[in-house]
């Protein structure tokens, strides 16, 4: 099947007729909703990339899939080489600097690669047939060029208690009933990036499950318009600016993110869509693999958004007439250095990737965790530097509504004049974009998600501690010093 373009994708989501609770109202026709539309447009970029005029860009998005024997969008691809892994990160950087926000489609790609190799391992050890099921399911996703939301994070309730010891066992998503042809699940997944812009969701356990927790070790896929699923839209800083009639104050005029609480109230999952059901050791393995792929992803997407922030900081410096000041140049160099360090991590964990027994490629786990741990820090420093370069006007600008007022407007233009040749309205546009990324709706993806998405810093520190090869380093030192 031909690869969809952005317009065809948006129509295919409208056809699903999803509904959500948004700011106190049950909303239908989501694709026309002012809070949702920018996030849908951001995902559409992942489709339009496959039709870009520039052949080099098209080549990033298009790849031949041995799974279905057709050319597919890379966002549905199972990586076949380290070159594929590098192209994935490069494509994510492209999407990041095109949209300046989260484009949401990576989670399903990362989940699919993790489920693919984990179901293979499980079948080899346990004699199950999950891998064949998943391959059949995913070939359909590739052929129909769909968006899949990877859903992992459970609410978790009291963090000091295991799933079965919670007052409410639904705080971890679980099987509540077993039927001849499938299972019924209850629970919720939080922080679901782009869920309402997806055709399907691939649900995974939130952590490694132990004996007695078999009902919580469940992995499956369902369409997003399945009966019993409810969506509650996430509120973000300054989000209602998207609903105002003057787009200048939004900051990012075309694109934005989306976060959704997803509730499963007795949702039936047919057997052929179940990819893990009670095989305990594979729940933890799946979590680790998915997390590592997504930690690699941040070495692309957040770098792309960083490109936007750096570009905006350099432009505002020019508009303010300070571009030649040495301390400004130095701050911009520092921003570039930090951003490219993140990209270097994304590329490094990709280049040192390896084939899994299932045949798809996995990143270097240690370096993927190092990548994401840096992502929990550097964007904050980039935001600090951009705030410094932009100046205090970032926090005090009058609104676009006053700009059009016959009395206030001319004063604003007169007193926000800056370097020769700079239109004060353009200056406001750039400052609003910076504001969006460091303190507005865009900061959700650029800062909060950099901290907590794909796991908080402690999760990466645990993995780095485990995989850092400390014993080997000690052994080397002992050998060097002739210590027995
Ligand atoms: Fe993709 Fe980045 Fe958004 Fe995750 S945070 S879905 S990696 S753009
Ligand atoms: Fe994320």
CSV table of C-alpha atoms in Angstrom, one decimal, residues 9 13 16 18 20 30-31 35-44 46-47 101-108 146-151 189-202 223-225 231-234 236 256-262 294 298 444-445 449:
chain,number,residue,atom,x,y,z
A,9,UNK,CA,-3.3,10.5,7.9
A,13,UNK,CA,-7.7,9.7,12.5
A,16,UNK,CA,-11.9,6.9,14.1
A,18,UNK,CA,-12.5,9.3,19.1
A,20,UNK,CA,-12.2,12.6,25.1
A,30,UNK,CA,-11.3,16.0,18.1
A,31,UNK,CA,-9.3,16.6,15.0
A,35,UNK,CA,-6.2,22.0,21.7
A,36,UNK,CA,-5.8,18.9,19.7
A,37,UNK,CA,-5.2,20.2,16.2
A,38,UNK,CA,-1.6,21.3,16.6
A,39,UNK,CA,-0.6,17.9,18.0
A,40,UNK,CA,-2.2,16.2,15.0
A,41,UNK,CA,-0.3,18.5,12.7
A,42,UNK,CA,2.9,17.5,14.4
A,43,UNK,CA,2.3,13.8,13.8
A,44,UNK,CA,1.4,14.6,10.2
A,46,UNK,CA,6.1,12.1,10.2
A,47,UNK,CA,3.9,11.2,7.2
A,101,UNK,CA,7.7,19.9,19.7
A,102,UNK,CA,7.0,16.2,20.4
A,103,UNK,CA,5.7,14.5,17.2
A,104,UNK,CA,4.5,11.5,19.2
A,105,UNK,CA,5.0,8.7,16.8
A,106,UNK,CA,8.2,7.2,18.2
A,107,UNK,CA,6.7,5.4,21.1
A,108,UNK,CA,5.0,2.8,19.0
A,146,UNK,CA,-0.6,3.4,11.1
A,147,UNK,CA,0.3,5.3,14.3
A,148,UNK,CA,0.6,3.1,17.3
A,149,UNK,CA,0.8,4.5,20.8
A,150,UNK,CA,3.2,2.5,23.0
A,151,UNK,CA,1.5,2.5,26.5
A,189,UNK,CA,-2.0,4.2,31.5
A,190,UNK,CA,-0.7,7.7,32.4
A,191,UNK,CA,1.4,10.2,30.3
A,192,UNK,CA,0.1,8.8,27.0
A,193,UNK,CA,1.9,11.0,24.5
A,194,UNK,CA,-0.2,11.4,21.4
A,195,UNK,CA,-2.7,8.7,22.3
A,196,UNK,CA,-5.6,10.5,20.6
A,197,UNK,CA,-3.6,10.8,17.4
A,198,UNK,CA,-3.0,7.1,17.2
A,199,UNK,CA,-4.9,4.3,15.4
A,200,UNK,CA,-3.8,1.6,17.7
A,201,UNK,CA,-2.2,1.2,21.1
A,202,UNK,CA,0.4,-1.4,22.2
A,223,UNK,CA,-7.5,-0.1,18.4
A,224,UNK,CA,-7.9,3.3,20.1
A,225,UNK,CA,-11.6,3.3,19.4
A,231,UNK,CA,-9.5,9.4,27.4
A,232,UNK,CA,-8.9,12.4,29.7
A,233,UNK,CA,-6.9,15.1,28.1
A,234,UNK,CA,-3.8,16.5,29.9
A,236,UNK,CA,-0.5,22.0,29.9
A,256,UNK,CA,2.2,21.2,19.7
A,257,UNK,CA,2.1,18.1,21.9
A,258,UNK,CA,-0.5,16.0,23.5
A,259,UNK,CA,-0.7,14.0,26.7
A,260,UNK,CA,-3.6,11.8,27.7
A,261,UNK,CA,-4.7,9.8,30.7
A,262,UNK,CA,-6.1,6.5,29.3
A,294,UNK,CA,13.1,5.4,23.8
A,298,UNK,CA,15.6,11.4,22.9
A,444,UNK,CA,6.1,20.0,28.7
A,445,UNK,CA,7.9,18.1,25.9
A,449,UNK,CA,9.4,15.1,29.4
